[in-house]
XYZ file of C-alpha atoms in Angstrom:
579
model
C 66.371 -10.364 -122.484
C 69.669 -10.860 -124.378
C 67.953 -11.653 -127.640
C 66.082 -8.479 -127.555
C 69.182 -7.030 -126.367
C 70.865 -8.394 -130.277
C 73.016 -11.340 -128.062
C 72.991 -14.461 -128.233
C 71.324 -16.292 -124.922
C 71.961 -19.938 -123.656
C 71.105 -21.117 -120.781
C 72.587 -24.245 -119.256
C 70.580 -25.923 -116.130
C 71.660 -28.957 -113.706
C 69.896 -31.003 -111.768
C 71.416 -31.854 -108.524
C 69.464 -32.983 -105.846
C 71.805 -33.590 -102.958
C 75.872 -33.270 -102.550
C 75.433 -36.610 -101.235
C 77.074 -39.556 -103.993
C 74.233 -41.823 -105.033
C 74.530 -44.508 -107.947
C 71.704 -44.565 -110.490
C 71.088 -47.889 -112.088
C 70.722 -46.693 -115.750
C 67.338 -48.846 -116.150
C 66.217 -46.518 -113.261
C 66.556 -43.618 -115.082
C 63.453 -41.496 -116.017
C 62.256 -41.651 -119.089
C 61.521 -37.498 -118.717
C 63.326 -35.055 -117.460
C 62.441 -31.524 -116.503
C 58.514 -31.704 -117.120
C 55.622 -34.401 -117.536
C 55.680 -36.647 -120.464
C 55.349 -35.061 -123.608
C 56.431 -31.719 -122.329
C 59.556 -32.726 -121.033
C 63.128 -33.881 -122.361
C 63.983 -37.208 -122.949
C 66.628 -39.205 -121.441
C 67.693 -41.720 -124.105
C 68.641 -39.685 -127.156
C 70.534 -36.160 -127.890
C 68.128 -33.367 -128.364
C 68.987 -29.810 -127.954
C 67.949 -29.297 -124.685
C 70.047 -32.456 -123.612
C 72.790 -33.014 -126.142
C 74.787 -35.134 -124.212
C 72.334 -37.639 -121.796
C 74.018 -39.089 -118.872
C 73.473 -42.983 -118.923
C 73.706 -43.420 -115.377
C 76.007 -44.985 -112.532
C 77.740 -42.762 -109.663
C 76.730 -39.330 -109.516
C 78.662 -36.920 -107.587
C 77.851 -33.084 -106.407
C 81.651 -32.815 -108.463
C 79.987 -33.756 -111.731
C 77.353 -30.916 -111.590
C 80.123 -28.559 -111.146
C 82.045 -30.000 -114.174
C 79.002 -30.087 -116.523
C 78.583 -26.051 -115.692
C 82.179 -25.565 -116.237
C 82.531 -27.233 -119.292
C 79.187 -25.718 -120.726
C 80.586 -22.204 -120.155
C 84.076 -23.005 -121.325
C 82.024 -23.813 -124.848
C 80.465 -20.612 -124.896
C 83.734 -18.714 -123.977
C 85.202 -20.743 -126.872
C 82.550 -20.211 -129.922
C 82.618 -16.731 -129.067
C 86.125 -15.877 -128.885
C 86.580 -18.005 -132.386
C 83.531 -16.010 -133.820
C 84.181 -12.906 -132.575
C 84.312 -10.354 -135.170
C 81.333 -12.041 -136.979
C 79.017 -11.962 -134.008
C 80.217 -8.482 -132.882
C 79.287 -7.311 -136.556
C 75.715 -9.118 -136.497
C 74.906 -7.048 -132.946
C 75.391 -3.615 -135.067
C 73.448 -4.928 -138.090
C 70.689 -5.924 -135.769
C 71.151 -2.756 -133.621
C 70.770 -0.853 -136.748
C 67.889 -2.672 -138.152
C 66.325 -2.041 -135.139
C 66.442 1.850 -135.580
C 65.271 1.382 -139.248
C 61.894 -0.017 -137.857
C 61.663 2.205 -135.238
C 61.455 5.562 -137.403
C 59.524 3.821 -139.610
C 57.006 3.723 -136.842
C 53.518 1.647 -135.391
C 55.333 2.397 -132.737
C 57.551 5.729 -133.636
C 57.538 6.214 -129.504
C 56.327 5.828 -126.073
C 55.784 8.838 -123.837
C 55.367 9.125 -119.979
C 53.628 11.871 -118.958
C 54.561 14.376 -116.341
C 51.004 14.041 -114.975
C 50.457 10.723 -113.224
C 48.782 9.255 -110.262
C 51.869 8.140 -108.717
C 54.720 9.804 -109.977
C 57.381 7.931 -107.810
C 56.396 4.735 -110.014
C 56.455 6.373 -113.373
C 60.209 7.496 -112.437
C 60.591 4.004 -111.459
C 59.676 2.950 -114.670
C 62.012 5.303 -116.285
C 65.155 3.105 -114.202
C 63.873 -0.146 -115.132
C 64.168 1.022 -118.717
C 67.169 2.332 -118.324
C 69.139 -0.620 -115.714
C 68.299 -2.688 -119.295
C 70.151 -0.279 -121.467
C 66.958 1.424 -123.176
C 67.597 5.318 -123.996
C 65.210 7.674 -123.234
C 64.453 11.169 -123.269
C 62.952 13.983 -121.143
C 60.981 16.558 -122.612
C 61.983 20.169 -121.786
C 58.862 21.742 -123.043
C 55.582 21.651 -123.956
C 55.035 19.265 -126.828
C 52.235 17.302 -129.268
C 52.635 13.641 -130.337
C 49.776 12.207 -132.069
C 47.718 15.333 -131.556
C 48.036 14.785 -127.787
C 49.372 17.900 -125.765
C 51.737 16.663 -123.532
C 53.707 18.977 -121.067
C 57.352 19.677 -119.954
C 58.592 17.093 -117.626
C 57.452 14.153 -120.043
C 59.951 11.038 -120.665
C 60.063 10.351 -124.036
C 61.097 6.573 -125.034
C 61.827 6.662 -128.734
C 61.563 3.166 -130.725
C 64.471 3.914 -133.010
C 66.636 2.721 -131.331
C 69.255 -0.581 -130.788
C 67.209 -2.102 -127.957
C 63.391 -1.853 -129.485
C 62.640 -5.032 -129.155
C 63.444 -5.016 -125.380
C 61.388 -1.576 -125.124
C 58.558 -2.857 -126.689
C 58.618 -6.305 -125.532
C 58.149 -4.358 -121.804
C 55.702 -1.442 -122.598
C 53.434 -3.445 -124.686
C 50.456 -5.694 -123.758
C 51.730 -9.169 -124.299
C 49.306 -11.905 -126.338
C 50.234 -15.495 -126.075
C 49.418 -17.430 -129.124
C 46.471 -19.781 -129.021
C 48.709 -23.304 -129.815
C 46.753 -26.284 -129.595
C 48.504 -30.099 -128.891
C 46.587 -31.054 -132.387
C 43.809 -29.269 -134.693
C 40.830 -28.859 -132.359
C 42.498 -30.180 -129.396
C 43.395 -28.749 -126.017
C 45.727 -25.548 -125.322
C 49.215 -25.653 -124.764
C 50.094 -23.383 -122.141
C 52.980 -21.094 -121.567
C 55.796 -22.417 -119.745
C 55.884 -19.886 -117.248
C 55.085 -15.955 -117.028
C 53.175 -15.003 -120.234
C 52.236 -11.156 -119.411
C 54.651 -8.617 -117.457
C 54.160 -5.344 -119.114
C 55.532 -2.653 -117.023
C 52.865 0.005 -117.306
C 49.863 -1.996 -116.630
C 51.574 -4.054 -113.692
C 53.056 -0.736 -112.128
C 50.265 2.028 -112.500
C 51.799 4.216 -115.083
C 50.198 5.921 -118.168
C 51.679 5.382 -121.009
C 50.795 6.453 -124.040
C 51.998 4.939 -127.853
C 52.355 7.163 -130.828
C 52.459 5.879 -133.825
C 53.345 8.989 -135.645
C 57.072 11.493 -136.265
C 56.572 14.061 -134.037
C 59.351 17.084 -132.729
C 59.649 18.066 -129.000
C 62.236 20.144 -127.421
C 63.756 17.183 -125.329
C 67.243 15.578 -123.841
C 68.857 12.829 -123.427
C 69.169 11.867 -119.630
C 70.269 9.101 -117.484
C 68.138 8.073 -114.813
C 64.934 9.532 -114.041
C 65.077 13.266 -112.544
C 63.302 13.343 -109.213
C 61.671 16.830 -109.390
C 61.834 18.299 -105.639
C 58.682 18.443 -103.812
C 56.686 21.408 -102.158
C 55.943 22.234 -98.602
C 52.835 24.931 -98.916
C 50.331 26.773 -96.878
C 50.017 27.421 -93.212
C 50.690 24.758 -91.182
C 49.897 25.563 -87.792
C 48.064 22.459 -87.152
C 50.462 20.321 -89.782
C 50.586 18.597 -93.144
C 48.314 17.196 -95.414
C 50.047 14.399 -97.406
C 48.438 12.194 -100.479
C 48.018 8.358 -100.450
C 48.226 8.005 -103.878
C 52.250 7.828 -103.712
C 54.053 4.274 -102.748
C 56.566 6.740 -101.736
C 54.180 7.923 -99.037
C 54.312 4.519 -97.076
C 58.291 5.683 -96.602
C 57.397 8.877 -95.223
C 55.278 7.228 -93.382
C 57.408 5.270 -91.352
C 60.541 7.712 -91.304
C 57.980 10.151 -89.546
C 57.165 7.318 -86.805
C 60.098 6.383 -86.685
C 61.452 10.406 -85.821
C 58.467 10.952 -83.145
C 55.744 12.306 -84.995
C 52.291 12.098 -85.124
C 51.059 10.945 -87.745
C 47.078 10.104 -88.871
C 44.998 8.875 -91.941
C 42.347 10.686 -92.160
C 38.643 8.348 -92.157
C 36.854 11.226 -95.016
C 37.679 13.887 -97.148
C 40.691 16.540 -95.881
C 40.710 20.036 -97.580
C 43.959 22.120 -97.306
C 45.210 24.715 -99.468
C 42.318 24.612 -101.848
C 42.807 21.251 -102.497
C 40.941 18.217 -101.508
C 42.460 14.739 -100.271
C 40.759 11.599 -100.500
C 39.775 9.551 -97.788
C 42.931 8.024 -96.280
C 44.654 11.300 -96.421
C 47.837 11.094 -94.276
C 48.024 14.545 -92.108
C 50.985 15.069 -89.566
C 50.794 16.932 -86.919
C 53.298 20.135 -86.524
C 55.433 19.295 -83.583
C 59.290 20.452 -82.956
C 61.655 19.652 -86.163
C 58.451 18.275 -88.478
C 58.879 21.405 -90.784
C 62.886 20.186 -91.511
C 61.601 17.129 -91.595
C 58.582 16.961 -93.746
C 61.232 19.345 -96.292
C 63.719 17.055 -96.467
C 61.234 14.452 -97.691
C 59.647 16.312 -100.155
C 63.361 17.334 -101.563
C 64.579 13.802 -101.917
C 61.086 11.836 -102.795
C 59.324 14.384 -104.828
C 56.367 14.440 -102.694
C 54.132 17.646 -101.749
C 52.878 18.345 -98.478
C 50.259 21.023 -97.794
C 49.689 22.963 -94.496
C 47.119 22.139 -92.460
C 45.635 25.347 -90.867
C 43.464 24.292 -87.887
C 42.649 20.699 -87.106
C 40.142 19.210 -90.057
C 36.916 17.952 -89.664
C 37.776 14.519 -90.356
C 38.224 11.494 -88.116
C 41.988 10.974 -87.468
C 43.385 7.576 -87.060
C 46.818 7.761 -85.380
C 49.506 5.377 -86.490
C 52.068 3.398 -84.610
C 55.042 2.150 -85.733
C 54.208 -0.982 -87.329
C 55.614 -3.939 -85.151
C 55.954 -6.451 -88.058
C 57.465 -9.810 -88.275
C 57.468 -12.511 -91.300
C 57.078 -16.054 -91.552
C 60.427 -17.893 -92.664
C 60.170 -21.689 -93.804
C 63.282 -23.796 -93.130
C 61.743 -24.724 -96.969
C 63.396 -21.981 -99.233
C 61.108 -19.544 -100.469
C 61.413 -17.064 -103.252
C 58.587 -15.155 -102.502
C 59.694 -14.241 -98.884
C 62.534 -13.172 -100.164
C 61.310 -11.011 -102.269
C 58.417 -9.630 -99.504
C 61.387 -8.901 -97.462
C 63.230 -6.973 -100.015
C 60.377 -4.970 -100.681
C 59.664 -3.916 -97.034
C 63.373 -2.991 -97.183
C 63.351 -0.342 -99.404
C 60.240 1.173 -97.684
C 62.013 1.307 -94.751
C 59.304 -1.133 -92.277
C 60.800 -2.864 -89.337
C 60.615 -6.574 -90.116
C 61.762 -9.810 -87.627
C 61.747 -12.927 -89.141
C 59.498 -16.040 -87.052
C 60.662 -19.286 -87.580
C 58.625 -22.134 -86.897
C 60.130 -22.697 -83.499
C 59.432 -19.130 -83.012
C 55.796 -19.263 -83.494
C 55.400 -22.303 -81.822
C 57.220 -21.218 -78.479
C 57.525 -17.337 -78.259
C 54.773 -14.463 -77.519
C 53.315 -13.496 -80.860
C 51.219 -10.748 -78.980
C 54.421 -8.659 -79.544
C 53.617 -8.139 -82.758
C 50.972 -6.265 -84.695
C 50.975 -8.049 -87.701
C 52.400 -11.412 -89.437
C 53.116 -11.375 -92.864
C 52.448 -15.194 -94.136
C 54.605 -15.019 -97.413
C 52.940 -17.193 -100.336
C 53.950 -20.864 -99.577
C 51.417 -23.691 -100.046
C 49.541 -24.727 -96.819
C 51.577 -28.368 -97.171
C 55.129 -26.842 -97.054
C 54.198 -24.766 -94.204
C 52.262 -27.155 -91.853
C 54.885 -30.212 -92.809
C 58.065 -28.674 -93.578
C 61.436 -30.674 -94.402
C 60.530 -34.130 -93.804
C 62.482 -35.866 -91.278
C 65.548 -36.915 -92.580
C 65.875 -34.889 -95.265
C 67.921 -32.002 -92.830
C 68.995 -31.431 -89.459
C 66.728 -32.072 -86.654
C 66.237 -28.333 -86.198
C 64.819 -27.642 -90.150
C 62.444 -30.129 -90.214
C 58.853 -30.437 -89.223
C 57.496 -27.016 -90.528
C 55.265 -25.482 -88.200
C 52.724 -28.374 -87.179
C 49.423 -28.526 -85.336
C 51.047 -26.135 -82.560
C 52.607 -23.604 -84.522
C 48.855 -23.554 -86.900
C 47.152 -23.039 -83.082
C 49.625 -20.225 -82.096
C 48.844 -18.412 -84.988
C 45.090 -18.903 -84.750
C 45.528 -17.550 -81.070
C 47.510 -14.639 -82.230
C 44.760 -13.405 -84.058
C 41.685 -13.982 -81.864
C 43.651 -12.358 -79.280
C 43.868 -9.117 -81.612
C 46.484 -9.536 -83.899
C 46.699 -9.434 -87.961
C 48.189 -12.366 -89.949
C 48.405 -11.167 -93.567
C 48.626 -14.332 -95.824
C 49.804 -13.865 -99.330
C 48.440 -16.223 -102.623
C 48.808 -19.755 -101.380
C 49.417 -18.904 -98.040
C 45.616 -17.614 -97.929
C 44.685 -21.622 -98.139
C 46.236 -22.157 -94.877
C 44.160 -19.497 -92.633
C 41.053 -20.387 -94.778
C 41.236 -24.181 -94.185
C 42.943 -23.781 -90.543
C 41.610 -21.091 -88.793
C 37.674 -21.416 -89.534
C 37.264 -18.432 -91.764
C 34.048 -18.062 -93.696
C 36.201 -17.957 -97.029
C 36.173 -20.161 -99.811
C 39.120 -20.258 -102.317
C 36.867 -20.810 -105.436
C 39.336 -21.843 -108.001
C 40.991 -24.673 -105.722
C 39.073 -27.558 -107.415
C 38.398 -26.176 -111.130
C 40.792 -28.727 -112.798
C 43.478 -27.227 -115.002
C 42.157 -28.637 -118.117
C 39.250 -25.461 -117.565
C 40.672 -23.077 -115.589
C 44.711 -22.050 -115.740
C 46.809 -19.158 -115.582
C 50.410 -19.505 -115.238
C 51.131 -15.678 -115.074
C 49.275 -13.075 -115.712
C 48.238 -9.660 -115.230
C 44.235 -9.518 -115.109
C 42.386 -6.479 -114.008
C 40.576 -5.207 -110.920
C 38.245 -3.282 -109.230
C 39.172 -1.893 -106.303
C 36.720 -0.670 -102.981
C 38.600 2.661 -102.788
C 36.848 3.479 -99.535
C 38.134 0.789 -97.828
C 41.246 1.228 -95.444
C 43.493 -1.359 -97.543
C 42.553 0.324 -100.473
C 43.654 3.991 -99.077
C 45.694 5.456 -102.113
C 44.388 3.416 -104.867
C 42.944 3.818 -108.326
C 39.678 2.856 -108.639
C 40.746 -0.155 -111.609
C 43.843 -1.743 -111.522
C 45.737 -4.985 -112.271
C 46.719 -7.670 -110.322
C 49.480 -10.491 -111.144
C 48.086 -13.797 -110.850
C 50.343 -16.588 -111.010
C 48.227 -19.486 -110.687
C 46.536 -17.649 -107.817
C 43.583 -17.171 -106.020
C 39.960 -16.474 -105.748
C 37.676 -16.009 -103.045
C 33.562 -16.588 -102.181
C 32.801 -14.994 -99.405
C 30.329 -18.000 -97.383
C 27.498 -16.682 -95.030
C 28.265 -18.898 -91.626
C 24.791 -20.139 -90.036
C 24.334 -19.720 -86.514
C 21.642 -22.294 -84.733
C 18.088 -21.517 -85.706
C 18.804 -19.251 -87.769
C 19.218 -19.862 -92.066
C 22.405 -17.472 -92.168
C 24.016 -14.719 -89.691
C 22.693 -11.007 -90.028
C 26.407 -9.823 -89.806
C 28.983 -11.052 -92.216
C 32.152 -10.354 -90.858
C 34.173 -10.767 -94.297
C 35.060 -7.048 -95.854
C 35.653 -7.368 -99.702
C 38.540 -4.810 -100.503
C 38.746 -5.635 -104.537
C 37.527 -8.379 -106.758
C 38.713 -9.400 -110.254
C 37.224 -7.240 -112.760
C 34.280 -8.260 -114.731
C 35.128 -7.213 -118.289
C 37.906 -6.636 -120.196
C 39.312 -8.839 -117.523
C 42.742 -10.327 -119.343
C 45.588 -7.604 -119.135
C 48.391 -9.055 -120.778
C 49.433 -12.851 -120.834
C 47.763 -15.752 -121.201
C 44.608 -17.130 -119.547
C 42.262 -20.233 -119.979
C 38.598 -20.030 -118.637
C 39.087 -16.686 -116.507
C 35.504 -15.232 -117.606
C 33.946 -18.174 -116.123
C 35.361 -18.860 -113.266
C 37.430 -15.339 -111.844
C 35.505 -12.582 -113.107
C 33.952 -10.697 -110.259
C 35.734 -13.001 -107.913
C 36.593 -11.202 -104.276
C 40.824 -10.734 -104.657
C 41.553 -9.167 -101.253
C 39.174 -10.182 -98.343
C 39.580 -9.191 -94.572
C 38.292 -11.318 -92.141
C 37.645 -10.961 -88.171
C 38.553 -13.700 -86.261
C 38.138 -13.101 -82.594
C 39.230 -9.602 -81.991
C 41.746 -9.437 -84.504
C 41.325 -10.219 -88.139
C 43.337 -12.114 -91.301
C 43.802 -10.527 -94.568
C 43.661 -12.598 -97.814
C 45.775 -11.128 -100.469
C 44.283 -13.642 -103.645
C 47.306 -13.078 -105.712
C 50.975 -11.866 -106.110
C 50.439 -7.722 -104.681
C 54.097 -7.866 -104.384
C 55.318 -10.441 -107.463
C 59.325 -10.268 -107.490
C 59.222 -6.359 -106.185
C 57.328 -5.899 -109.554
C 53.740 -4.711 -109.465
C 54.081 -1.178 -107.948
C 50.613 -0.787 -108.416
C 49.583 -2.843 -105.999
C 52.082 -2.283 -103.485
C 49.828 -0.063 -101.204
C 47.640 -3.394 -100.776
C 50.351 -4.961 -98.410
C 51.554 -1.973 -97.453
C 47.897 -0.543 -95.846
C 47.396 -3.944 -94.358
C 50.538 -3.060 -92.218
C 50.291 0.162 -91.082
C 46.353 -0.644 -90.802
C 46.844 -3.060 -87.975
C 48.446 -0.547 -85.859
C 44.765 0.910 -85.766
C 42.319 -1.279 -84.600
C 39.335 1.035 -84.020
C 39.539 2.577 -88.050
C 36.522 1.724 -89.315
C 37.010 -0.793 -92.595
C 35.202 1.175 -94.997
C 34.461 4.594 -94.986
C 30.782 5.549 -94.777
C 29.233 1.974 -94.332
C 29.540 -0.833 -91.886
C 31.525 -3.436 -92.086
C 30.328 -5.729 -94.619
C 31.101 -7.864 -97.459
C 28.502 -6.164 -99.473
C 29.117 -2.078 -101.099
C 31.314 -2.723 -103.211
């Protein structure tokens, strides 16, 4: 980010494992630091990672803190005593950067008004523009490219100081093939090789390569154009899934009293038709104010609902939702939790003492954030922390949860947590990457694309393709369980929600062996254990608060659990197969 941003970036690291004081006898130090031989820094010489290596002897928590002090003091120095020269470089980057931008391939980037989830695209807009990227909003019809595209658009031109962190976001990223030595294996990226913001958050986006002129201004965050409240509404509101921003409704109406319903087929109000999933309110005192003031501050329309329709309605609950919270720090349920935040869900947080001791039945779902079966089960090793943080959750706390859902709860397990429930609860589930050594099969962060079972209650709202982000993540085989005398079950209770697409299945990244061994592989299962079920998110629905186009994934599993008698899929039983 700062060098596309014309700054200079350095990043200075320490490694300190405890504040405890521990001598290292310098012919016990590594050889490597930071990485596996070969791909990490050595120990015994200056190199530019490690300019100045520590030879060993008494290492205190102090000495971290000096090293970080002293490596920032440098930069504070070189810049002040460069100052004007480095200042002067950022404008004749900046400005080179505009050249190539109105020279075009690509001259600009436009948003269109019309998208499937418009909340995201604005989202999109403020992502852009938190990282200093200037952007326009078209205030008229316009062509680009001898596409039509209508008032409302966001225009992101290229000429501009910060191209190279606009493009670097909007475009499909393609990690070089580098090889350790001609004809020899791959050397993969570091770390995250694909992030582009359209693909991983839903939006169209469309590149011109051409000058074009559009009647347009300059604005500063993305305008959130009111919503509409339309049509008689005796019986209530019709409401799209399609919007993330729906899931907030959602719970603001539960959370006010109202009644509120996905609909199991097709809902027609107004002359329009909603897709399956369709959430409909019912009219009750102060829903009107209500359902306005929502479509005023979110953008969202809601259509009146004459009489009561035809289709099956599902009425939802308030979600009672808690999370799994390792005494071992975990970025990812950090993350889940900030998500959940901003939608506005009611979240506790379970500890391991909590699941081992209290009454899960109080909730309707558990959200097990992604966390490797090890961590979870073993925890801080004794020792290592106070008696209270260690032990992770153990053979009791694995049992509770098993429990939980047989008696009729949901435990949601995200990425590496979906090991766990496979290998500890019994489920007919396979994770069918787990022993495909790395050497054939490796992805260290991708986005890779889907298909997604749109008439299945997780996948209420969604776009038929997608993308998922898949940092070294999962895949599932759904296995047939054999009951006594018999060669396989009739019934397979396992519902495939999406799978990883088939073709054209690399988004943007980097990936080693995926057409072999992901391709068509289930990425969201649901399985029934008892009377209550686990889903298996394969891979990251929820990545850093990232992928908004996969949001509804988690979000669906949640407000699903509040109803247990919706039928999984609409139209068919409740099978693996349909898809």
């Amino acid at each position: 980010a700062p060098y596309f941003h014309n700054q200079i970036g350095i990043l200075t690291e320490t490694g300190q494992p405890s504040p405890t004081p521990r001598y290292w006898d310098p012919a016990e130090l590594p050889e490597f630091v930071g990485g596996r031989r070969g791909g990490g820094v050595p120990t015994s010489r200056p190199t530019m990672y490690y300019p100045d290596p520590w030879e060993g002897g008494w290492l205190h928590f102090r000495d971290a803190i000096d090293y970080m002090i002293t490596g920032s003091m440098a930069v504070l120095d070189i810049g002040a005593k460069r100052r004007q020269e480095w200042l002067y470089n950022i404008y004749r980057m900046g400005r080179a950067a505009i050249e190539a931008g109105e020279a075009g391939g690509p001259f600009a980037y436009v948003i269109p008004a019309e998208q499937w989830d418009t909340g995201e695209s604005r989202e999109l807009v403020d992502v852009l523009r938190r990282g200093g990227v200037e952007i326009h909003r078209a205030t008229g019809d316009f062509t680009a490219d001898g596409t039509r595209f209508s008032r409302g658009a966001y225009v992101v031109p290229a000429a501009q100081a910060f191209r190279p962190y606009a493009v670097d976001l909007m475009e499909r990223q393609d990690y070089p093939d580098r090889r350790a030595y001609e004809g020899g294996p791959p050397i993969p990226p570091y770390d995250m090789a694909g992030w582009t913001l359209p693909i991983q958050m839903g939006v169209n986006v469309v590149r011109i390569e051409q000058p074009f002129q559009a009647p347009m201004q300059q604005i500063e965050w993305a305008e959130v154009d009111a919503g509409s409240v339309s049509g008689n509404a005796d019986f209530g509101f019709a409401l799209s899934h399609q919007e993330n921003l729906s899931a907030l409704a959602v719970n603001r109406l539960l959370k006010a009293g109202d009644r509120v319903h996905w609909a199991g087929t097709d809902v027609q109000a107004g002359g329009r038709i909603f897709e399956t999933g369709a959430i409909v309110i019912e009219a009750r005192s102060g829903t009107q104010d209500r359902v306005e003031g929502l479509a005023n501050e979110l953008g969202l329309d809601f259509v009146g609902v004459a009489s009561r329709p035809d289709a099956e309605l599902y009425r939802l609950s308030t979600p009672r939702v808690a999370m799994y919270k390792s005494w071992v720090s975990n970025m990812d349920e950090g993350w889940t939790r900030w998500l959940l935040e901003q939608y506005e869900f009611p979240l506790d947080t379970l500890h391991d003492a909590d699941i081992k001791s209290g009454d899960l039945s109080d909730y309707d779902v558990i959200i097990m954030p992604d966390q490797s079966p090890e961590r979870i089960i073993k925890g801080h090793e004794p020792g290592t922390m106070p008696s209270e943080y260690v032990g992770g959750l153990g053979v009791e706390g694995v049992a509770a949860l098993k429990g939980y859902v047989e008696g009729g709860g949901t435990v949601i397990a995200l990425d590496a947590a979906s090991d766990l429930a496979i290998e500890q609860f019994g489920l007919p589930v396979e994770n069918a990457v787990s022993d495909v050594p790395s050497s054939d099969f490796f992805i260290p962060g991708s986005l890779v694309g889907l298909e997604v079972d749109k008439g299945h209650a997780l996948a209420y709202g969604m776009q038929q393709e997608g993308a998922a982000f898949f940092v070294r993540s999962r895949a599932f085989d759904v296995v047939q369980p054999a009951r006594a005398g018999e060669q396989q079950a009739p019934e397979q209770p396992v519902e495939v929600v999406a799978r990883y697409a088939t073709h054209d299945l690399l988004k943007s990244g980097w990936a080693l062996g995926e057409d072999r061994h992901l391709a068509g592989k289930a990425a969201i299962v649901r399985a029934r254990l008892g009377q209550g079920d686990v889903t298996l998110i394969g891979f990251r629905a929820q990545f850093r608060g990232q992928p908004g186009g996969t949001f509804k994934f988690l979000f669906n599993a949640i407000h699903g659990a509040t109803l247990p008698d919706l039928p999984k899929r609409a139209g068919v039983a409740a099978t693996s197969e349909g898809m």
